[in-house]
mmCIF file of C-alpha atoms and ligand atoms in Angstrom:
data_model
loop_
_atom_site.group_PDB
_atom_site.id
_atom_site.type_symbol
_atom_site.label_atom_id
_atom_site.label_comp_id
_atom_site.label_asym_id
_atom_site.label_seq_id
_atom_site.Cartn_x
_atom_site.Cartn_y
_atom_site.Cartn_z
ATOM 1 C CA MET A 1 104.869 109.951 157.431
ATOM 2 C CA ASP A 2 106.204 110.233 154.144
ATOM 3 C CA THR A 3 102.896 109.218 152.152
ATOM 4 C CA PRO A 4 103.193 106.018 149.693
ATOM 5 C CA ALA A 5 104.336 106.970 146.083
ATOM 6 C CA LYS A 6 101.133 106.589 143.786
ATOM 7 C CA GLU A 7 100.808 103.735 141.845
ATOM 8 C CA ILE A 8 102.588 104.969 138.030
ATOM 9 C CA VAL A 9 99.780 105.413 135.389
ATOM 10 C CA LEU A 10 100.782 105.726 131.383
ATOM 11 C CA SER A 11 98.431 105.610 127.540
ATOM 12 C CA GLY A 12 99.274 107.520 125.001
ATOM 13 C CA ILE A 13 96.964 108.223 122.036
ATOM 14 C CA ARG A 14 98.297 108.080 117.839
ATOM 15 C CA ALA A 15 98.802 112.248 116.927
ATOM 16 C CA THR A 16 95.952 110.185 113.256
ATOM 17 C CA GLY A 17 93.350 112.665 113.737
ATOM 18 C CA ASN A 18 90.730 114.531 115.844
ATOM 19 C CA LEU A 19 89.420 112.622 118.653
ATOM 20 C CA HIS A 20 86.204 110.862 118.645
ATOM 21 C CA LEU A 21 82.878 110.250 120.919
ATOM 22 C CA GLY A 22 85.263 106.998 120.825
ATOM 23 C CA ASN A 23 88.135 108.378 121.485
ATOM 24 C CA TYR A 24 86.375 109.829 124.439
ATOM 25 C CA TYR A 25 84.298 107.733 126.322
ATOM 26 C CA GLY A 26 86.850 104.433 125.352
ATOM 27 C CA ALA A 27 89.751 106.537 126.673
ATOM 28 C CA LEU A 28 89.829 110.578 127.648
ATOM 29 C CA ARG A 29 87.082 110.749 130.083
ATOM 30 C CA LYS A 30 88.987 107.248 131.944
ATOM 31 C CA PHE A 31 91.541 109.761 131.464
ATOM 32 C CA VAL A 32 90.802 112.052 133.915
ATOM 33 C CA SER A 33 88.971 109.846 136.274
ATOM 34 C CA ILE A 34 91.896 108.641 137.772
ATOM 35 C CA GLN A 35 94.335 112.141 137.772
ATOM 36 C CA ASN A 36 93.623 113.027 140.809
ATOM 37 C CA ASP A 37 94.900 108.841 142.496
ATOM 38 C CA TYR A 38 97.342 107.784 139.993
ATOM 39 C CA ASP A 39 100.821 108.834 139.467
ATOM 40 C CA CYS A 40 99.036 109.668 135.469
ATOM 41 C CA ASN A 41 101.694 110.728 132.197
ATOM 42 C CA PHE A 42 99.601 111.008 128.914
ATOM 43 C CA PHE A 43 100.942 111.566 125.434
ATOM 44 C CA ILE A 44 101.214 112.316 122.232
ATOM 45 C CA ALA A 45 102.620 109.098 119.812
ATOM 46 C CA ASP A 46 104.020 110.670 117.427
ATOM 47 C CA LEU A 47 106.527 108.578 116.669
ATOM 48 C CA HIS A 48 103.836 105.881 116.667
ATOM 49 C CA ALA A 49 101.580 108.266 114.006
ATOM 50 C CA LEU A 50 104.816 108.232 112.008
ATOM 51 C CA THR A 51 104.486 104.315 111.081
ATOM 52 C CA THR A 52 101.067 105.323 109.036
ATOM 53 C CA ALA A 53 101.066 108.985 109.113
ATOM 54 C CA PRO A 54 103.709 110.509 107.992
ATOM 55 C CA ASP A 55 102.692 113.725 106.584
ATOM 56 C CA PRO A 56 104.570 116.633 107.727
ATOM 57 C CA GLN A 57 101.886 118.991 107.896
ATOM 58 C CA SER A 58 99.343 117.485 109.097
ATOM 59 C CA LEU A 59 101.371 115.318 112.239
ATOM 60 C CA HIS A 60 102.294 118.343 113.526
ATOM 61 C CA ALA A 61 98.441 119.861 113.184
ATOM 62 C CA ASN A 62 97.327 116.251 114.373
ATOM 63 C CA VAL A 63 100.076 116.872 117.832
ATOM 64 C CA ARG A 64 98.526 120.623 118.787
ATOM 65 C CA ASN A 65 94.883 119.018 117.791
ATOM 66 C CA VAL A 66 95.349 115.959 120.373
ATOM 67 C CA LEU A 67 97.071 117.913 123.470
ATOM 68 C CA ALA A 68 94.363 120.505 122.668
ATOM 69 C CA GLU A 69 92.033 118.124 123.308
ATOM 70 C CA TYR A 70 93.004 116.337 126.569
ATOM 71 C CA LEU A 71 92.848 119.480 128.046
ATOM 72 C CA ALA A 72 89.715 120.342 126.962
ATOM 73 C CA ALA A 73 88.426 117.509 128.020
ATOM 74 C CA GLY A 74 89.446 117.833 131.841
ATOM 75 C CA ILE A 75 93.515 116.450 131.745
ATOM 76 C CA ASP A 76 95.077 118.687 133.591
ATOM 77 C CA PRO A 77 98.301 119.281 133.438
ATOM 78 C CA GLU A 78 98.784 120.734 137.181
ATOM 79 C CA LYS A 79 97.809 116.810 138.125
ATOM 80 C CA ALA A 80 99.166 114.463 135.337
ATOM 81 C CA THR A 81 101.903 114.798 132.986
ATOM 82 C CA ILE A 82 101.365 115.199 129.656
ATOM 83 C CA PHE A 83 104.103 115.031 127.035
ATOM 84 C CA ILE A 84 105.099 114.441 123.242
ATOM 85 C CA GLN A 85 106.363 111.770 122.655
ATOM 86 C CA SER A 86 109.676 112.759 120.267
ATOM 87 C CA ASP A 87 110.251 114.964 123.404
ATOM 88 C CA ILE A 88 111.786 112.272 125.347
ATOM 89 C CA PRO A 89 114.278 111.391 122.902
ATOM 90 C CA GLU A 90 116.053 108.631 125.415
ATOM 91 C CA ILE A 91 112.358 106.658 124.264
ATOM 92 C CA SER A 92 113.573 106.310 120.939
ATOM 93 C CA GLU A 93 117.384 104.562 122.060
ATOM 94 C CA MET A 94 115.164 102.321 124.333
ATOM 95 C CA TYR A 95 113.826 101.656 121.118
ATOM 96 C CA LEU A 96 116.442 100.300 120.199
ATOM 97 C CA LEU A 97 118.262 98.773 122.472
ATOM 98 C CA LEU A 98 115.887 97.021 123.488
ATOM 99 C CA ASN A 99 114.824 95.822 119.541
ATOM 100 C CA MET A 100 118.228 93.641 120.013
ATOM 101 C CA HIS A 101 115.398 90.866 122.851
ATOM 102 C CA VAL A 102 112.508 91.195 120.134
ATOM 103 C CA GLY A 103 112.144 88.872 117.821
ATOM 104 C CA VAL A 104 111.164 89.439 114.277
ATOM 105 C CA GLY A 105 108.234 86.529 114.017
ATOM 106 C CA GLU A 106 107.159 87.424 117.265
ATOM 107 C CA LEU A 107 106.832 90.756 115.691
ATOM 108 C CA MET A 108 105.418 89.121 112.541
ATOM 109 C CA ARG A 109 102.780 87.755 114.339
ATOM 110 C CA THR A 110 101.095 90.550 116.376
ATOM 111 C CA ALA A 111 97.122 90.828 114.704
ATOM 112 C CA SER A 112 97.795 94.402 114.260
ATOM 113 C CA PHE A 113 101.161 94.757 112.120
ATOM 114 C CA LYS A 114 98.869 91.069 110.607
ATOM 115 C CA ASP A 115 96.144 94.243 109.703
ATOM 116 C CA LYS A 116 98.661 97.303 109.554
ATOM 117 C CA ALA A 117 101.442 95.545 106.703
ATOM 118 C CA ARG A 118 98.471 93.804 104.696
ATOM 119 C CA LYS A 119 96.844 97.674 104.544
ATOM 120 C CA ALA A 120 99.694 98.807 103.314
ATOM 121 C CA LEU A 121 100.306 96.061 100.208
ATOM 122 C CA GLY A 122 96.668 96.475 99.437
ATOM 123 C CA LEU A 123 95.850 93.267 100.445
ATOM 124 C CA THR A 124 92.648 92.226 101.750
ATOM 125 C CA ALA A 125 91.871 90.327 105.140
ATOM 126 C CA PRO A 126 92.588 86.401 104.456
ATOM 127 C CA THR A 127 88.791 84.047 103.695
ATOM 128 C CA SER A 128 90.179 81.270 104.697
ATOM 129 C CA ALA A 129 92.348 79.669 107.942
ATOM 130 C CA GLN A 130 94.784 78.149 104.820
ATOM 131 C CA ASP A 131 95.501 82.375 103.835
ATOM 132 C CA ASP A 132 95.930 83.219 107.491
ATOM 133 C CA SER A 133 98.504 80.737 108.380
ATOM 134 C CA ASP A 134 102.280 82.839 109.338
ATOM 135 C CA GLU A 135 103.446 81.135 106.191
ATOM 136 C CA ALA A 136 101.358 82.576 103.344
ATOM 137 C CA PHE A 137 101.932 86.524 104.912
ATOM 138 C CA GLU A 138 105.110 86.429 105.383
ATOM 139 C CA ARG A 139 105.333 85.493 101.679
ATOM 140 C CA GLN A 140 103.443 88.187 100.616
ATOM 141 C CA ILE A 141 105.696 90.345 102.362
ATOM 142 C CA ILE A 142 108.747 89.098 101.225
ATOM 143 C CA GLY A 143 107.845 88.828 97.888
ATOM 144 C CA ALA A 144 105.600 91.009 97.433
ATOM 145 C CA GLU A 145 105.814 92.248 93.989
ATOM 146 C CA THR A 146 104.306 96.450 94.282
ATOM 147 C CA ASN A 147 105.925 98.444 94.824
ATOM 148 C CA LYS A 148 103.887 99.131 97.847
ATOM 149 C CA ARG A 149 106.468 97.812 101.490
ATOM 150 C CA VAL A 150 105.233 97.691 104.789
ATOM 151 C CA ASN A 151 107.761 99.823 106.362
ATOM 152 C CA ALA A 152 109.823 98.516 109.070
ATOM 153 C CA GLY A 153 108.949 100.653 111.291
ATOM 154 C CA LEU A 154 105.830 98.966 111.549
ATOM 155 C CA LEU A 155 107.057 96.236 112.671
ATOM 156 C CA THR A 156 108.697 97.327 115.284
ATOM 157 C CA TYR A 157 105.709 99.456 116.481
ATOM 158 C CA PRO A 158 105.381 96.769 119.533
ATOM 159 C CA THR A 159 108.991 97.284 121.319
ATOM 160 C CA LEU A 160 108.465 101.649 120.921
ATOM 161 C CA MET A 161 105.065 100.799 122.427
ATOM 162 C CA ALA A 162 107.137 99.080 125.067
ATOM 163 C CA VAL A 163 109.379 101.139 125.977
ATOM 164 C CA ASP A 164 107.159 103.715 126.403
ATOM 165 C CA ILE A 165 105.872 101.931 128.803
ATOM 166 C CA LEU A 166 109.061 100.302 130.214
ATOM 167 C CA ILE A 167 110.724 104.045 130.420
ATOM 168 C CA GLN A 168 108.880 105.098 133.026
ATOM 169 C CA LYS A 169 107.788 102.612 135.094
ATOM 170 C CA ALA A 170 104.258 102.154 134.087
ATOM 171 C CA THR A 171 102.507 98.966 136.305
ATOM 172 C CA LYS A 172 99.104 100.043 134.959
ATOM 173 C CA VAL A 173 97.748 101.222 130.732
ATOM 174 C CA PRO A 174 94.145 101.815 130.093
ATOM 175 C CA VAL A 175 94.456 100.443 126.355
ATOM 176 C CA GLY A 176 90.936 100.038 124.793
ATOM 177 C CA LYS A 177 91.314 95.344 123.858
ATOM 178 C CA ASP A 178 92.301 96.096 120.519
ATOM 179 C CA GLN A 179 96.078 96.910 122.631
ATOM 180 C CA LEU A 180 95.959 94.248 124.784
ATOM 181 C CA GLN A 181 98.566 92.179 122.576
ATOM 182 C CA HIS A 182 100.648 94.456 122.561
ATOM 183 C CA LEU A 183 101.167 94.401 126.538
ATOM 184 C CA GLU A 184 100.788 90.762 126.877
ATOM 185 C CA LEU A 185 104.096 91.846 124.494
ATOM 186 C CA THR A 186 105.502 94.339 126.479
ATOM 187 C CA ARG A 187 105.002 92.012 129.490
ATOM 188 C CA ARG A 188 107.021 89.642 127.708
ATOM 189 C CA PHE A 189 109.930 91.765 126.729
ATOM 190 C CA ALA A 190 110.478 92.817 130.614
ATOM 191 C CA ARG A 191 110.365 90.008 131.645
ATOM 192 C CA ARG A 192 112.991 88.144 128.883
ATOM 193 C CA PHE A 193 115.525 91.519 129.644
ATOM 194 C CA ASN A 194 115.360 90.947 133.634
ATOM 195 C CA SER A 195 116.063 87.092 132.895
ATOM 196 C CA PHE A 196 118.777 86.573 130.537
ATOM 197 C CA TYR A 197 120.906 89.725 132.890
ATOM 198 C CA GLY A 198 119.805 88.425 136.416
ATOM 199 C CA VAL A 199 117.945 92.070 137.693
ATOM 200 C CA ASP A 200 114.404 92.469 138.790
ATOM 201 C CA PHE A 201 114.166 95.717 136.744
ATOM 202 C CA PHE A 202 111.556 96.619 134.604
ATOM 203 C CA PRO A 203 107.703 95.763 136.348
ATOM 204 C CA GLU A 204 105.578 93.578 134.407
ATOM 205 C CA PRO A 205 102.710 96.642 133.146
ATOM 206 C CA THR A 206 98.604 95.102 133.315
ATOM 207 C CA ASP A 207 96.382 96.973 131.931
ATOM 208 C CA PHE A 208 93.913 98.963 133.931
ATOM 209 C CA ASP A 209 91.040 97.873 135.528
ATOM 210 C CA PHE A 210 88.676 99.773 135.212
ATOM 211 C CA GLY A 211 85.286 98.111 136.421
ATOM 212 C CA GLY A 212 83.115 96.530 134.021
ATOM 213 C CA ALA A 213 83.138 96.128 130.805
ATOM 214 C CA PRO A 214 85.005 97.599 128.434
ATOM 215 C CA VAL A 215 83.370 100.592 126.410
ATOM 216 C CA LYS A 216 82.726 100.526 122.468
ATOM 217 C CA VAL A 217 81.627 102.758 121.078
ATOM 218 C CA PRO A 218 80.000 101.659 117.693
ATOM 219 C CA GLY A 219 79.505 103.738 114.261
ATOM 220 C CA LEU A 220 77.303 105.369 113.279
ATOM 221 C CA ASP A 221 76.963 102.544 109.418
ATOM 222 C CA GLY A 222 75.239 99.501 111.115
ATOM 223 C CA SER A 223 77.836 97.323 111.587
ATOM 224 C CA GLY A 224 81.637 97.380 114.047
ATOM 225 C CA LYS A 225 83.228 100.162 116.324
ATOM 226 C CA MET A 226 83.846 103.818 115.500
ATOM 227 C CA GLY A 227 87.520 104.370 114.394
ATOM 228 C CA LYS A 228 89.289 106.985 112.571
ATOM 229 C CA SER A 229 90.120 104.642 109.723
ATOM 230 C CA GLU A 230 85.705 103.815 109.961
ATOM 231 C CA GLY A 231 85.338 107.379 108.567
ATOM 232 C CA ASN A 232 82.590 107.010 110.678
ATOM 233 C CA CYS A 233 83.426 109.100 113.667
ATOM 234 C CA LEU A 234 81.454 111.624 115.318
ATOM 235 C CA TYR A 235 84.666 113.672 116.184
ATOM 236 C CA LEU A 236 84.109 115.937 119.454
ATOM 237 C CA ILE A 237 85.419 119.356 117.290
ATOM 238 C CA ASP A 238 82.258 118.582 114.729
ATOM 239 C CA ASP A 239 80.260 121.836 114.232
ATOM 240 C CA PRO A 240 76.800 121.500 115.132
ATOM 241 C CA LYS A 241 75.069 121.420 111.781
ATOM 242 C CA VAL A 242 77.636 118.272 111.065
ATOM 243 C CA LEU A 243 76.799 116.578 113.633
ATOM 244 C CA ARG A 244 73.401 116.602 113.242
ATOM 245 C CA LYS A 245 73.352 115.709 110.465
ATOM 246 C CA LYS A 246 75.738 112.285 110.740
ATOM 247 C CA VAL A 247 73.481 111.976 113.001
ATOM 248 C CA MET A 248 70.420 111.718 111.485
ATOM 249 C CA ARG A 249 72.096 109.399 108.144
ATOM 250 C CA ALA A 250 72.385 106.205 110.648
ATOM 251 C CA THR A 251 71.920 103.606 109.440
ATOM 252 C CA THR A 252 68.301 102.350 111.088
ATOM 253 C CA ASP A 253 65.889 99.369 109.837
ATOM 254 C CA GLU A 254 62.572 99.383 108.569
ATOM 255 C CA GLY A 255 60.839 99.713 112.646
ATOM 256 C CA PRO A 256 60.136 96.625 114.640
ATOM 257 C CA LYS A 257 56.966 94.900 113.062
ATOM 258 C CA GLU A 258 55.576 93.164 116.661
ATOM 259 C CA PRO A 259 56.295 94.019 120.161
ATOM 260 C CA ASN A 260 59.296 93.325 121.972
ATOM 261 C CA SER A 261 60.329 92.878 119.275
ATOM 262 C CA PRO A 262 64.603 91.431 118.787
ATOM 263 C CA MET A 263 66.389 94.902 117.768
ATOM 264 C CA SER A 264 68.450 94.617 114.458
ATOM 265 C CA GLU A 265 72.334 96.402 115.034
ATOM 266 C CA PRO A 266 71.591 99.754 114.125
ATOM 267 C CA VAL A 267 69.281 100.426 115.641
ATOM 268 C CA ALA A 268 71.225 98.935 118.785
ATOM 269 C CA ASN A 269 73.624 100.809 118.073
ATOM 270 C CA LEU A 270 72.302 103.798 117.757
ATOM 271 C CA PHE A 271 70.927 102.701 121.683
ATOM 272 C CA THR A 272 74.188 102.265 122.632
ATOM 273 C CA LEU A 273 75.266 105.935 121.821
ATOM 274 C CA LEU A 274 72.337 106.414 124.126
ATOM 275 C CA GLU A 275 72.723 104.744 126.839
ATOM 276 C CA LEU A 276 76.456 106.690 126.930
ATOM 277 C CA THR A 277 75.020 109.593 126.129
ATOM 278 C CA SER A 278 71.204 110.481 126.846
ATOM 279 C CA THR A 279 69.807 110.311 130.871
ATOM 280 C CA PRO A 280 68.232 106.836 131.911
ATOM 281 C CA GLU A 281 64.382 108.353 131.661
ATOM 282 C CA VAL A 282 65.321 109.247 127.355
ATOM 283 C CA VAL A 283 66.555 105.587 127.741
ATOM 284 C CA LYS A 284 63.785 103.738 129.084
ATOM 285 C CA HIS A 285 61.089 106.515 126.357
ATOM 286 C CA PHE A 286 62.827 104.832 123.961
ATOM 287 C CA ARG A 287 63.662 101.361 125.593
ATOM 288 C CA ASP A 288 59.165 101.550 125.743
ATOM 289 C CA ALA A 289 58.674 103.147 122.454
ATOM 290 C CA TYR A 290 60.915 100.031 120.642
ATOM 291 C CA ALA A 291 59.241 97.533 123.396
ATOM 292 C CA ASP A 292 56.043 99.052 122.318
ATOM 293 C CA CYS A 293 56.306 99.594 117.553
ATOM 294 C CA SER A 294 55.343 103.294 118.241
ATOM 295 C CA ILE A 295 59.379 103.847 118.066
ATOM 296 C CA ARG A 296 60.104 106.924 115.498
ATOM 297 C CA TYR A 297 63.624 106.886 114.325
ATOM 298 C CA GLY A 298 63.788 109.760 113.748
ATOM 299 C CA ASP A 299 62.379 111.288 116.767
ATOM 300 C CA LEU A 300 65.196 108.964 118.588
ATOM 301 C CA LYS A 301 67.616 111.009 116.687
ATOM 302 C CA LYS A 302 66.386 113.841 117.588
ATOM 303 C CA GLN A 303 67.131 113.245 120.916
ATOM 304 C CA LEU A 304 70.448 112.277 120.094
ATOM 305 C CA ALA A 305 72.404 114.326 118.180
ATOM 306 C CA GLU A 306 71.693 117.254 121.162
ATOM 307 C CA ASP A 307 72.788 114.673 123.546
ATOM 308 C CA ILE A 308 75.792 113.630 122.706
ATOM 309 C CA LEU A 309 76.190 118.498 121.772
ATOM 310 C CA ALA A 310 75.262 118.735 125.366
ATOM 311 C CA VAL A 311 78.398 116.835 125.192
ATOM 312 C CA THR A 312 80.563 117.995 123.436
ATOM 313 C CA THR A 313 80.094 121.234 122.515
ATOM 314 C CA PRO A 314 81.824 122.969 126.447
ATOM 315 C CA ILE A 315 84.791 120.241 125.018
ATOM 316 C CA ARG A 316 84.852 122.290 121.390
ATOM 317 C CA GLU A 317 84.002 125.280 122.519
ATOM 318 C CA ARG A 318 87.233 125.039 125.132
ATOM 319 C CA VAL A 319 88.801 123.416 122.575
ATOM 320 C CA ASN A 320 89.229 126.424 120.308
ATOM 321 C CA ASP A 321 90.187 128.355 123.314
ATOM 322 C CA ILE A 322 93.331 126.110 123.822
ATOM 323 C CA LEU A 323 94.124 125.987 120.594
ATOM 324 C CA ALA A 324 94.069 129.920 120.616
ATOM 325 C CA ASP A 325 97.103 130.009 123.406
ATOM 326 C CA ASP A 326 100.654 128.838 121.684
ATOM 327 C CA GLN A 327 102.262 130.286 124.974
ATOM 328 C CA TYR A 328 99.342 128.289 126.908
ATOM 329 C CA LEU A 329 100.326 124.845 124.706
ATOM 330 C CA ARG A 330 104.364 125.046 124.754
ATOM 331 C CA ARG A 331 104.362 125.829 128.324
ATOM 332 C CA VAL A 332 102.082 122.194 129.206
ATOM 333 C CA VAL A 333 104.461 120.704 126.371
ATOM 334 C CA ARG A 334 107.740 121.808 127.760
ATOM 335 C CA GLN A 335 106.829 121.208 131.789
ATOM 336 C CA GLY A 336 105.267 118.209 131.001
ATOM 337 C CA ALA A 337 108.811 117.016 129.384
ATOM 338 C CA GLU A 338 110.281 117.206 131.348
ATOM 339 C CA LYS A 339 109.318 115.279 133.826
ATOM 340 C CA ALA A 340 109.403 112.482 131.594
ATOM 341 C CA ARG A 341 111.964 113.210 130.433
ATOM 342 C CA ALA A 342 113.481 112.781 134.338
ATOM 343 C CA ARG A 343 112.883 109.757 134.773
ATOM 344 C CA ALA A 344 113.379 107.986 131.091
ATOM 345 C CA ALA A 345 116.918 109.607 131.600
ATOM 346 C CA GLU A 346 117.045 107.667 135.214
ATOM 347 C CA THR A 347 115.903 104.310 133.426
ATOM 348 C CA LEU A 348 117.865 104.967 130.415
ATOM 349 C CA ARG A 349 120.884 105.304 132.533
ATOM 350 C CA GLU A 350 120.202 102.027 134.105
ATOM 351 C CA VAL A 351 119.405 99.970 131.160
ATOM 352 C CA ARG A 352 122.693 100.975 129.690
ATOM 353 C CA GLN A 353 124.798 99.537 132.651
ATOM 354 C CA ILE A 354 123.099 96.274 132.271
ATOM 355 C CA MET A 355 123.872 95.862 129.206
ATOM 356 C CA GLY A 356 127.671 96.892 129.054
ATOM 357 C CA LEU A 357 126.875 99.750 127.858
ATOM 358 C CA ARG A 358 129.343 101.112 130.314
ATOM 359 C CA GLY A 359 132.375 103.445 128.425
ATOM 360 C CA ILE A 360 135.989 102.882 128.455
HETATM 361 P P1 ADP B 401 90.906 105.202 116.145
HETATM 362 O O1 ADP B 401 90.359 103.146 116.093
HETATM 363 O O2 ADP B 401 89.791 105.895 116.037
HETATM 364 O O3 ADP B 401 92.580 104.460 115.434
HETATM 365 P P2 ADP B 401 92.628 104.899 118.308
HETATM 366 O O4 ADP B 401 93.436 102.954 117.582
HETATM 367 O O5 ADP B 401 93.998 105.483 118.168
HETATM 368 O O6 ADP B 401 91.068 105.028 117.469
HETATM 369 O O7 ADP B 401 92.579 104.711 119.844
HETATM 370 C C1 ADP B 401 93.092 105.547 120.573
HETATM 371 C C2 ADP B 401 92.407 105.362 121.880
HETATM 372 O O8 ADP B 401 90.620 105.285 121.816
HETATM 373 C C3 ADP B 401 92.499 103.918 122.497
HETATM 374 O O9 ADP B 401 92.132 103.605 123.969
HETATM 375 C C4 ADP B 401 91.147 103.057 122.037
HETATM 376 O O10 ADP B 401 90.814 102.371 122.446
HETATM 377 C C5 ADP B 401 90.513 104.718 122.422
HETATM 378 N N1 ADP B 401 89.083 103.774 121.293
HETATM 379 C C6 ADP B 401 89.131 104.037 119.494
HETATM 380 N N2 ADP B 401 87.300 103.767 118.857
HETATM 381 C C7 ADP B 401 86.993 103.405 120.447
HETATM 382 C C8 ADP B 401 85.447 102.766 120.238
HETATM 383 N N3 ADP B 401 85.621 103.317 118.428
HETATM 384 N N4 ADP B 401 85.489 102.993 121.857
HETATM 385 C C9 ADP B 401 86.015 102.428 122.921
HETATM 386 N N5 ADP B 401 86.912 103.161 122.474
HETATM 387 C C10 ADP B 401 87.684 103.610 121.526
HETATM 388 N N1 LIG B 402 99.349 101.826 120.221
HETATM 389 C C1 LIG B 402 98.467 102.496 120.550
HETATM 390 C C2 LIG B 402 97.056 102.591 120.289
HETATM 391 O O1 LIG B 402 97.379 102.309 119.034
HETATM 392 C C3 LIG B 402 99.068 103.717 121.986
HETATM 393 C C4 LIG B 402 99.918 103.985 122.692
HETATM 394 C C5 LIG B 402 101.891 103.912 122.573
HETATM 395 C C6 LIG B 402 99.911 103.928 123.400
HETATM 396 N N2 LIG B 402 102.538 104.367 122.755
HETATM 397 C C7 LIG B 402 101.731 103.579 124.145
HETATM 398 C C8 LIG B 402 98.679 103.280 124.768
HETATM 399 C C9 LIG B 402 102.006 102.834 125.441
HETATM 400 C C10 LIG B 402 99.749 102.740 125.932
HETATM 401 C C11 LIG B 402 101.437 102.837 126.132
HETATM 402 O O2 LIG B 402 96.017 103.069 120.271
#
């Protein structure tokens, strides 16, 4: 009897730097947890990285880093397909084709585009609702009197992401909250393609539901999330000395003055990290100490640093071994590209047919 085909899962991380604790808890660890049960495809988004980080040397180094970190965190190339986005030329061709059905306006209204375009132009985020209007934004982009420019790749970022997903006919896409709008656009593009050509060709992908609230790993600088562009990251490959120093420098407050005081954001953030990395007993110990005002933040930080290191040390050690083994890295991506390309080529072949690109 045939076993039913596993559902196709796909996700990628941009090759823009080393992976941090936010990437680990928000993405990597989840990828590892589902690789036995789904047809998993995890890739390194180097084409997407080009939209904001085009330096060739760093790009190349970061592709290797993300690949080694995927493997070191436990993604198994015998279970999941691991590939580099630019190893699949079919993606670039289909990106051109899908763009014919994507509106410039809808791309310009995407939150991530507005954000990144403003950064590229050196503009700060608007403070009033008026400034955030689409017209004001368009005037800034089109008429920007500056030598800075917003590259067209940034605008069409969602098309490329939709192609990553649709070309593999993936139905489940594990991503963070910030990517949900892109996923919504992917569904819209799939529906539009199907209805324009009168076909039932692309499935509409949804977010992978892991149950429970999504994890948001905070930074150590008091507010917001841990993120590469925030400059507040604890990297998986941070040397223990560096990591301890970063944790000891984390923002706190003057300490609770009365029993059961509410927690300030920086302190709550330390507890969030402790909950992710420590045992329930340790968390309870420090929560009780906070509640009865006996807490010493220095002790909390020391404990936190050691518990984070217990998570990251085995990964860091494996990363170094893996990076030293070029042959292994090459074998993994060759094998991954072969599988991913086969499916991509099949989808593209059909897309060309559907669109009327059939030669003579
Ligand atoms: P960064 O924000 O550092 O540039 P990316 O946008 O490349 O990270 O994110 C890659 C993956 O890691 C995404 O799935 C994203 O949701 C997840 N991720 C990134 N930062 C965090 C965080 N602080 N908490 C939880 N998940 C995160
Ligand atoms: N845009 C995603 C991010 O910044 C990375 C990405 C590119 C991706 N293509 C994808 C994620 C396809 C999931 C599926 O995190």
